[in-house]
Short mmCIF file of C-alpha atoms and ligand atoms in Angstrom, two decimals:
data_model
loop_
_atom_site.label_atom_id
_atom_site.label_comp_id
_atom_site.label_asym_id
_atom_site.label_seq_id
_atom_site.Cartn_x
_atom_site.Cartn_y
_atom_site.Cartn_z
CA UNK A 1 8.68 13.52 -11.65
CA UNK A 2 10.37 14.56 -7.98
CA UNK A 3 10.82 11.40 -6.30
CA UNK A 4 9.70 12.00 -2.18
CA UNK A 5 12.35 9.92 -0.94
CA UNK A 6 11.50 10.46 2.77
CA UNK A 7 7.60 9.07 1.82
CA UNK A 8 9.37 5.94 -0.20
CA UNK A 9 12.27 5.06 2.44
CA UNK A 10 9.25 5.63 5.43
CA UNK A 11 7.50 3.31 2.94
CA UNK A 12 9.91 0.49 2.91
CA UNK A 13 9.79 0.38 6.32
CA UNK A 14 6.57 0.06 7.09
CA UNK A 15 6.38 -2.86 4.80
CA UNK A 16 9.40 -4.50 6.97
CA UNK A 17 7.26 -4.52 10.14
CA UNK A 18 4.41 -6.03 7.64
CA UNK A 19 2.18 -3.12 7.29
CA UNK A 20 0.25 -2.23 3.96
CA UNK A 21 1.51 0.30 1.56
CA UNK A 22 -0.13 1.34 -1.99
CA UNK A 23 2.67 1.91 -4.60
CA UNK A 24 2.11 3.42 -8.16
CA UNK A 25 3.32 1.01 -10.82
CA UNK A 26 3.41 2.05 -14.45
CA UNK A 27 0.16 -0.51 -15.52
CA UNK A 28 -2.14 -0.13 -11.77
CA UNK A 29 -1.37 1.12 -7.72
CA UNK A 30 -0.78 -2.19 -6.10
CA UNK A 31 -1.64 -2.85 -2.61
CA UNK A 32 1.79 -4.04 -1.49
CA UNK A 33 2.79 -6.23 1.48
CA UNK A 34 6.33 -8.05 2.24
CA UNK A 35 6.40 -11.16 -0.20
CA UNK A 36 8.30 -13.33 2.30
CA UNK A 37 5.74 -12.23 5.36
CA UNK A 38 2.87 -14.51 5.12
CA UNK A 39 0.45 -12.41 7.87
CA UNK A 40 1.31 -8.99 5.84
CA UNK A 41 0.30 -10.96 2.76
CA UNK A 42 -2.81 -12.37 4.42
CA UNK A 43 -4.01 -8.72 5.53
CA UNK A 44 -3.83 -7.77 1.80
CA UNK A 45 -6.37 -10.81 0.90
CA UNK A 46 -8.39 -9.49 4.02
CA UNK A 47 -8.29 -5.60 2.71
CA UNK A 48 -9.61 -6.78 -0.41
CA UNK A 49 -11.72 -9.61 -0.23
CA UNK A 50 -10.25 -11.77 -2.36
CA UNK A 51 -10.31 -15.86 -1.79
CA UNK A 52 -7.21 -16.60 0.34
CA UNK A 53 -6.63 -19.33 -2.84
CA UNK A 54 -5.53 -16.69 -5.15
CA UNK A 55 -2.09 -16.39 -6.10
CA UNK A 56 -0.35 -12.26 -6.03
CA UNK A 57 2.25 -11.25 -7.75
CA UNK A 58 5.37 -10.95 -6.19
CA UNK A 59 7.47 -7.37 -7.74
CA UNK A 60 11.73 -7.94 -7.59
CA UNK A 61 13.78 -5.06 -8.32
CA UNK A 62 15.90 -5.40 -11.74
CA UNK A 63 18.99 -7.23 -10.03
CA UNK A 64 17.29 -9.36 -7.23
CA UNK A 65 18.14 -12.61 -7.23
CA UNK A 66 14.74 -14.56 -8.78
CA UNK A 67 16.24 -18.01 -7.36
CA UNK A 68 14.71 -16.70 -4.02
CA UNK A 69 11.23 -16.75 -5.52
CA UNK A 70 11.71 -19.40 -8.60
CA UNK A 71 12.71 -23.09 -8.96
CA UNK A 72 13.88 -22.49 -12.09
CA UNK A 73 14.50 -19.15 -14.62
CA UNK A 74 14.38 -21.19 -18.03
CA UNK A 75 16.03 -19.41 -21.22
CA UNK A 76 12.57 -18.44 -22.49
CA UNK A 77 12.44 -16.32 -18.75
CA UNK A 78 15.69 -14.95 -19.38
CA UNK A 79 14.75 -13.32 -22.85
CA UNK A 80 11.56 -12.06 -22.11
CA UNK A 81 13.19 -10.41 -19.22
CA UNK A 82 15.97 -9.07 -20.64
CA UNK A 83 13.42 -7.39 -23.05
CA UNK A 84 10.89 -6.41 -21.30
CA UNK A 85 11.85 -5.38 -17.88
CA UNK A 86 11.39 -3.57 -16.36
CA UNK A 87 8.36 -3.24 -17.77
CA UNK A 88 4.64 -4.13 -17.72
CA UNK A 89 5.14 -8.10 -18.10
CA UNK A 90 4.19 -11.07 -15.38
CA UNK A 91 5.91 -14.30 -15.80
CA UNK A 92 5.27 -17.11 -13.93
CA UNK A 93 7.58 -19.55 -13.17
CA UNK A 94 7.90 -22.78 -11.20
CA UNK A 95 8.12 -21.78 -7.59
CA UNK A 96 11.66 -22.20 -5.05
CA UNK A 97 10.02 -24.27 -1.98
CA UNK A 98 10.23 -21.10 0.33
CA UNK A 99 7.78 -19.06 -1.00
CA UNK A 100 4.91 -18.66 1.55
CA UNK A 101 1.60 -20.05 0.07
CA UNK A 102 -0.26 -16.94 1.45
CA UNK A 103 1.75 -15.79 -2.10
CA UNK A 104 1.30 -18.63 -4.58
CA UNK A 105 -2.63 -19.00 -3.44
CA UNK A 106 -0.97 -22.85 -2.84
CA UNK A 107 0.22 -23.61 -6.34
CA UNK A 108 3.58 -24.63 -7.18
CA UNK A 109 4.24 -21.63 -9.44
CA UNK A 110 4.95 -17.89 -9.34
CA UNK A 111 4.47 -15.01 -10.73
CA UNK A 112 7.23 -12.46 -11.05
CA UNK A 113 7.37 -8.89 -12.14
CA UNK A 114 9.77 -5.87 -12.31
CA UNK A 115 7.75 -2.57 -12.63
CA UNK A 116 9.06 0.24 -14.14
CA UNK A 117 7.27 2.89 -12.34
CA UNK A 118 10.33 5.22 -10.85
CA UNK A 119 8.41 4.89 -7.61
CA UNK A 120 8.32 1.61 -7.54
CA UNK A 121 11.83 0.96 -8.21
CA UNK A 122 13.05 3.07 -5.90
CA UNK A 123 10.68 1.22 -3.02
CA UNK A 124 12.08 -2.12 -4.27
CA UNK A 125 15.79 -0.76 -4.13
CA UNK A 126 15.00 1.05 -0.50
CA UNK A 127 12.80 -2.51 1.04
CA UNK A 128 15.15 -5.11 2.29
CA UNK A 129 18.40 -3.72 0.35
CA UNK A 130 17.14 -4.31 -2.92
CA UNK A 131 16.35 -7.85 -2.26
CA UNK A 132 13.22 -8.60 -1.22
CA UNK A 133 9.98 -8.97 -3.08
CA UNK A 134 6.80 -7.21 -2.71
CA UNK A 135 3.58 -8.49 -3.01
CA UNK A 136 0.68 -6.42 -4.77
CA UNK A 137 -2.52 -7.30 -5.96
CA UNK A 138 -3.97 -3.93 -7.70
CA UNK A 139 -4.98 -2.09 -4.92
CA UNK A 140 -8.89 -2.26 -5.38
CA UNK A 141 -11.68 -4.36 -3.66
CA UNK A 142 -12.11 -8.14 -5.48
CA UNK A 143 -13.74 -8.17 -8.52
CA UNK A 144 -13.67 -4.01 -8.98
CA UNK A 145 -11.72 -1.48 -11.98
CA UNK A 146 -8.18 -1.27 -10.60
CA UNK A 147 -7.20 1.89 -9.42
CA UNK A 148 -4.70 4.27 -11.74
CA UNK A 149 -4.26 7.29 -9.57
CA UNK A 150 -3.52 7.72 -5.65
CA UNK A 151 -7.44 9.08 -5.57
CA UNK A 152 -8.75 5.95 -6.58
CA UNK A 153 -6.86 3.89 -3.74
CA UNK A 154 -8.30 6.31 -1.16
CA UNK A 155 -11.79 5.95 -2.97
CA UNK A 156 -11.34 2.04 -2.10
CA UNK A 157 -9.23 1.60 1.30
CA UNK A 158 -9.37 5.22 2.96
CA UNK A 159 -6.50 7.19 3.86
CA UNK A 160 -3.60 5.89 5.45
CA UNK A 161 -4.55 5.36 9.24
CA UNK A 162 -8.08 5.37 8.21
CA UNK A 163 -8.24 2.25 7.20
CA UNK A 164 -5.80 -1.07 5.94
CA UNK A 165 -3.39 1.12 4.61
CA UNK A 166 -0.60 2.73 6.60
CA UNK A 167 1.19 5.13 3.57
CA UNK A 168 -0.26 5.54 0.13
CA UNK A 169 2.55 6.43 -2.51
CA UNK A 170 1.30 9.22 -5.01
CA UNK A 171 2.96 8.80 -8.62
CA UNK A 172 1.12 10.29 -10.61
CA UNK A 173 -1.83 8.69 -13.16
CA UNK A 174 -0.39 5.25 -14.10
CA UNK A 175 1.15 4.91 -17.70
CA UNK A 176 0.08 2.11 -19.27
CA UNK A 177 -3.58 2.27 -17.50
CA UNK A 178 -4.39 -1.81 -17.50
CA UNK A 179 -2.73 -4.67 -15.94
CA UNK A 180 0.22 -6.34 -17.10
CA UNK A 181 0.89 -9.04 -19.60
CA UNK A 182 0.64 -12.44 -18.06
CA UNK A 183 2.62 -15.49 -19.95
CA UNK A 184 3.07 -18.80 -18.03
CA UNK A 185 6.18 -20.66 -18.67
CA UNK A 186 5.88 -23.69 -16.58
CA UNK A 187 4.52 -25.88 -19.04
CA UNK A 188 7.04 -25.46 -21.31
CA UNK A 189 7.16 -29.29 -22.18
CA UNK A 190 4.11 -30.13 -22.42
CA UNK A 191 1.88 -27.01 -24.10
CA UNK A 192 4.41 -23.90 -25.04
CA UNK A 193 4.49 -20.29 -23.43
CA UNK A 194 0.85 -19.66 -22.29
CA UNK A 195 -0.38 -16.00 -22.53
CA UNK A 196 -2.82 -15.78 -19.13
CA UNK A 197 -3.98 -11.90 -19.53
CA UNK A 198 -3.25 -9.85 -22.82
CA UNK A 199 -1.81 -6.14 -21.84
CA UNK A 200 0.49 -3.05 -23.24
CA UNK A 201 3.16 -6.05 -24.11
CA UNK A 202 1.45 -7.83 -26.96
CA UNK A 203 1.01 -11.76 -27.98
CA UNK A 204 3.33 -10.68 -31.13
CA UNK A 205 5.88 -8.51 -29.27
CA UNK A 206 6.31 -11.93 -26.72
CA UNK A 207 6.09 -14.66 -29.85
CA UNK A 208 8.93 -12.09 -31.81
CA UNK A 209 11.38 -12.41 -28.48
CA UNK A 210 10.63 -16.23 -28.32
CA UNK A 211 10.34 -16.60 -31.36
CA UNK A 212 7.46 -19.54 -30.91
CA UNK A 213 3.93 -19.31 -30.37
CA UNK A 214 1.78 -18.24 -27.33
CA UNK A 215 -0.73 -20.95 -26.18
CA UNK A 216 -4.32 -19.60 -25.28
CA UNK A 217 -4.84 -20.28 -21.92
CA UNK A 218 -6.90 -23.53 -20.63
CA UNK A 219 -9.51 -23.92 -17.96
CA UNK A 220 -8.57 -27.38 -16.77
CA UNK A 221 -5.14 -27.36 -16.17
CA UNK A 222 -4.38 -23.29 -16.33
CA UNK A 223 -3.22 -21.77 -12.98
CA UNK A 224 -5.99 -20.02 -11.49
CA UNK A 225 -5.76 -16.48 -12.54
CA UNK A 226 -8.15 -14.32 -10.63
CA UNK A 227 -7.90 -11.59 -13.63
CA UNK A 228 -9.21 -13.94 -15.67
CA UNK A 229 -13.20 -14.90 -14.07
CA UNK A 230 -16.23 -13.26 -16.05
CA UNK A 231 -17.49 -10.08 -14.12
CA UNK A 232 -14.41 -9.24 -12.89
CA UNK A 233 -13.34 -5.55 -13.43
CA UNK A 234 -16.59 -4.10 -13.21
CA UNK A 235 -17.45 -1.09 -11.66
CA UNK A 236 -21.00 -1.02 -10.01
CA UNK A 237 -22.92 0.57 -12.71
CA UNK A 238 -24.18 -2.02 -15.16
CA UNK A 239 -22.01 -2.16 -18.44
CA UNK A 240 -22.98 -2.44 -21.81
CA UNK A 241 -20.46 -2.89 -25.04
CA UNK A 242 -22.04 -1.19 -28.09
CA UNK A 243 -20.87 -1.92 -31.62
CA UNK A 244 -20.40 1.51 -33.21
CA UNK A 245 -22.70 1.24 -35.83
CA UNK A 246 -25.33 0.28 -33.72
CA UNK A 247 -24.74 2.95 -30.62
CA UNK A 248 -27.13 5.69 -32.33
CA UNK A 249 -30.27 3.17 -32.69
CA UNK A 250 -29.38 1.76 -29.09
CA UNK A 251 -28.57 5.07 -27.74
CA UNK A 252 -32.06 6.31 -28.46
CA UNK A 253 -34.06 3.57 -27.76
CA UNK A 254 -32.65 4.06 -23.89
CA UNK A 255 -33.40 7.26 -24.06
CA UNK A 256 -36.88 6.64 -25.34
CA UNK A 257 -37.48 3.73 -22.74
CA UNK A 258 -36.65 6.43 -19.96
CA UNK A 259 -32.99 5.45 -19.39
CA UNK A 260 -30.05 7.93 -17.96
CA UNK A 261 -27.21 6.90 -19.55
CA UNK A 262 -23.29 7.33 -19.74
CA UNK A 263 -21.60 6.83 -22.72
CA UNK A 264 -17.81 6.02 -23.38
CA UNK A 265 -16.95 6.70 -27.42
CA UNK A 266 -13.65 6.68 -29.02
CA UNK A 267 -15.36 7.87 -32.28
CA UNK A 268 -16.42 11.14 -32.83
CA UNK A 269 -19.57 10.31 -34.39
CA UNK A 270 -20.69 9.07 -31.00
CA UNK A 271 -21.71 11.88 -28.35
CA UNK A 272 -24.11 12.23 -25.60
CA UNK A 273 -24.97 14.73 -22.49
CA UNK A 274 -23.16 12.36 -20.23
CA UNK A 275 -19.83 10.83 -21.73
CA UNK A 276 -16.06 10.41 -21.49
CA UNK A 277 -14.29 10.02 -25.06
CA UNK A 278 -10.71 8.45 -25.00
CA UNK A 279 -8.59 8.47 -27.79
CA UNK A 280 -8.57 5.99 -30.72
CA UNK A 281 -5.50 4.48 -29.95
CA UNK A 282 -4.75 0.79 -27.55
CA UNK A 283 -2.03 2.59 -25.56
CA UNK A 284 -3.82 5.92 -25.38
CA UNK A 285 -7.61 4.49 -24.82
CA UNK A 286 -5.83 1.98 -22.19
CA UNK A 287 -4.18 4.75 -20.20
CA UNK A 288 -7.55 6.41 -19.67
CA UNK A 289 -9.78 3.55 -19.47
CA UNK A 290 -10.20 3.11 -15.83
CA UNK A 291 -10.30 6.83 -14.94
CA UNK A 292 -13.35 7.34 -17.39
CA UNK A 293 -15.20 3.97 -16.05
CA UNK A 294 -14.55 5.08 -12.36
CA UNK A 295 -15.98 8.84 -13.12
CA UNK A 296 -18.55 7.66 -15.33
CA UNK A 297 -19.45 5.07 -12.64
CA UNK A 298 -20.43 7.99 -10.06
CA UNK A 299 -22.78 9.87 -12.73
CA UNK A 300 -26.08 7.52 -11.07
CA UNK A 301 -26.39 6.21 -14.56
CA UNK A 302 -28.85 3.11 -15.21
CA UNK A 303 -26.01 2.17 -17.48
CA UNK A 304 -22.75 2.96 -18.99
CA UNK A 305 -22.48 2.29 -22.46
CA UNK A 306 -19.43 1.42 -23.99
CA UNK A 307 -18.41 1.81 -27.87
CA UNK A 308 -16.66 -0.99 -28.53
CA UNK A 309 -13.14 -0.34 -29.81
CA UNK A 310 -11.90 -2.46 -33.34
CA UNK A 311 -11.04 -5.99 -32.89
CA UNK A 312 -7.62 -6.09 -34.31
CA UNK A 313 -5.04 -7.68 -32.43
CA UNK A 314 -3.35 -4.39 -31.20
CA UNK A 315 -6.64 -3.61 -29.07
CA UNK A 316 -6.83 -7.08 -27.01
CA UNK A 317 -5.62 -6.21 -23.81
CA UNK A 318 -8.33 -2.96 -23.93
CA UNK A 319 -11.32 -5.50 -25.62
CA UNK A 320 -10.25 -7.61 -22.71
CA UNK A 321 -11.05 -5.81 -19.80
CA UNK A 322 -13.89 -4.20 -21.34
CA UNK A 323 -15.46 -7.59 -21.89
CA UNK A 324 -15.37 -7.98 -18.31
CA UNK A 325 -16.40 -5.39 -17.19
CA UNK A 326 -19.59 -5.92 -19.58
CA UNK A 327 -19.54 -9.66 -18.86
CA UNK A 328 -23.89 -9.15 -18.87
CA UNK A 329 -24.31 -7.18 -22.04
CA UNK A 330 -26.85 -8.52 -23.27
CA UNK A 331 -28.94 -9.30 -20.55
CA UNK A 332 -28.51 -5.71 -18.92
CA UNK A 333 -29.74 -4.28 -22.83
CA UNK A 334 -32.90 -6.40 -22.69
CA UNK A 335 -33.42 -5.50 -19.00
CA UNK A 336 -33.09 -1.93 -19.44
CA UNK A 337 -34.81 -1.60 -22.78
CA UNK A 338 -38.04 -3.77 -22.00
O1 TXA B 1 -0.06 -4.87 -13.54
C1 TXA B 1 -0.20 -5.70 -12.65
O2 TXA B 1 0.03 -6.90 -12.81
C2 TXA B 1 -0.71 -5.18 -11.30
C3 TXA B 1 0.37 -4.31 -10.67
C4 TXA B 1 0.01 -3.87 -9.27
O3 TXA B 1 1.60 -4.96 -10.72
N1 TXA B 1 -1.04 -6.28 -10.44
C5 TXA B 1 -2.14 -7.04 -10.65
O4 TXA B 1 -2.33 -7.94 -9.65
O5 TXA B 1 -2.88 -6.88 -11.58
P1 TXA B 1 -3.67 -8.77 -9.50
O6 TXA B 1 -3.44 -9.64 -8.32
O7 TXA B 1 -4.84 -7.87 -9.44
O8 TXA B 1 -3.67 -9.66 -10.76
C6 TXA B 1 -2.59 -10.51 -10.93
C7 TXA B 1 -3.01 -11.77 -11.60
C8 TXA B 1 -4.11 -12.44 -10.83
O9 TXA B 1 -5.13 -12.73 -11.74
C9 TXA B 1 -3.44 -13.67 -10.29
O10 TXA B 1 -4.32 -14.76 -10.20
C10 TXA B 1 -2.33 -13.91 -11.29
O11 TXA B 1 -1.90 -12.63 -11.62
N2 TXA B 1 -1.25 -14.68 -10.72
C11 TXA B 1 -0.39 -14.34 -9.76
N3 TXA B 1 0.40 -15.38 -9.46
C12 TXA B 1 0.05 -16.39 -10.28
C13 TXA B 1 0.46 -17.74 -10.46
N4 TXA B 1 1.41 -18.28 -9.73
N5 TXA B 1 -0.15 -18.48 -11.40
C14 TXA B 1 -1.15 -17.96 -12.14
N6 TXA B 1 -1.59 -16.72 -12.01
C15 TXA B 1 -1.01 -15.94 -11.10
MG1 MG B 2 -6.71 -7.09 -9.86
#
């Protein structure tokens, strides 16, 4: 891919004088502010009405110095990094006392990420000299599918001038598709490496570089982890998640109760007038996850049905999101079939 250099140098400085940019990373777009400017943070929590006590990710280019943003980098940091940026991974990490809370949603951690998107990079070498840190929640309203193209930012903020944002940076469909991996080392001591939110970088490829196990995470004392709430992900179209040997019988009795309905198959024994198939591979099915859900999403279905994919271990960050998004399954099924 060209890189516009002109759009990502005007870029970085708009987000000096605290304006709102959308940058393509290689998991989601991100709706990125200056890290270390707490009003350009707080307009990002405005854009998308998210609860000001939410903590964003802050993105550091590969050589930025993390002490700016982190208390401590423990070893455990330091190989997970050094395998996996940049890269689709989140670590958080006991926070250095200057962070702004707007950031850290007023916790006493954060999280840290290198993207690997060439876009991205190149914004994070161009803002601040390669030292700052960008802040970037995906770039979609709270509680709705993250966006994976430049389209889909538009489709939620407007065009730049329009509305929040004052430069949207087009790269292209996003790689990986979902959100990164999320693994919390701050309670090291006390319960292990914590994996928050399961993406493209799996629970085995993390426990192999640490070579310990992940902790699930904890309601009580887990950092809050906005990702991580039921109904979250979901576009407005009510979602329901089908195993595949039942989708034929359930398939037809919406059709015989009157229903219009979208269907999203991996299999090919699954079709329907209205449907999106993705491939039956994680990486592949993740890539083109949020596309299909958005475009089946403006169909005026009653309901988007949803094959589920296999359970194995290699499909959790996918099962994940889908189980969000379809957080009402069952009740939506009785609804719409009664
Ligand atoms: O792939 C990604 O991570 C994308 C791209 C843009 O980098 N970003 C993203 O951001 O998904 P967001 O804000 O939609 O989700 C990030 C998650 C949130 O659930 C947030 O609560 C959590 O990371 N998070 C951020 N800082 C945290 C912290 N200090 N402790 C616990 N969770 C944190
Ligand atoms: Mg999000």
């Amino acid at each position: 891919m060209d890189l516009d250099l002109n759009a990502i140098r005007a870029a970085a400085r708009l987000l000096e004088t605290g304006k709102l940019v959308a940058m393509p990373t290689e998991t989601v777009y991100g709706l990125a502010a200056d890290a270390g400017n707490p009003d350009a943070v707080a307009a990002i929590f405005a854009a998308k009405g998210r609860p000001s006590n939410h903590p964003v990710i802050v993105h550091v280019a590969r050589d930025a110095d993390l002490s700016r943003w982190a208390s401590a980098v423990p070893d455990e940091a330091r190989r997970l990094i050094d395998a996996f940026w940049p890269g689709p991974l989140t670590l958080i990490l006991p926070r250095a006392a200057n962070v702004p809370a707007a950031v850290t949603g007023g916790q006493d951690s954060v999280g840290l990420r290198c993207p690997s998107h060439p876009v991205a990079q190149a914004l994070l070498k161009e803002f601040r000299g390669g030292q700052g840190g960008i802040a970037a929640p995906s770039a979609n309203r709270f509680g709705r599918v993250s966006p994976t193209t430049a389209q889909h930012v538009i489709d939620e903020f407007g065009a730049p001038g329009a509305g929040p944002l004052a430069a949207v940076l087009d790269g292209g469909q996003s790689d990986v598709g979902i959100e990164s991996t999320i693994v919390d080392l701050t309670r090291l001591d006390t319960r292990g490496p914590v994996m928050l939110r399961p993406g493209r970088i799996s629970a085995a490829q993390v426990e192999q570089v640490l070579g310990r196990a992940l902790a699930a995470p904890d309601d009580t004392a887990a950092p809050r982890v906005s990702g991580s709430l039921d109904a979250h992900y979901a576009p407005h179209t009510p979602v329901a998640l089908v195993e595949s040997a039942e989708l034929e019988d359930v398939v037809a009795r919406l059709r015989a109760a009157g229903r219009r309905i979208a269907l999203m198959h991996w299999s090919d024994a699954a079709d329907a007038p209205l449907s999106a198939q993705l491939p039956a591979d994680p990486d592949g099915y993740a890539h083109g996850l949020y596309v299909s859900l958005r475009a089946l999403d403006t169909q005026g279905a009653d309901l988007i049905v949803v094959e589920q994919p296999p359970q194995d271990s290699r499909w959790q960050g996918v099962n994940d999101r889908l189980r969000r998004a379809a957080f009402d399954s069952a009740g939506v099924l009785e609804k719409l079939l009664g």
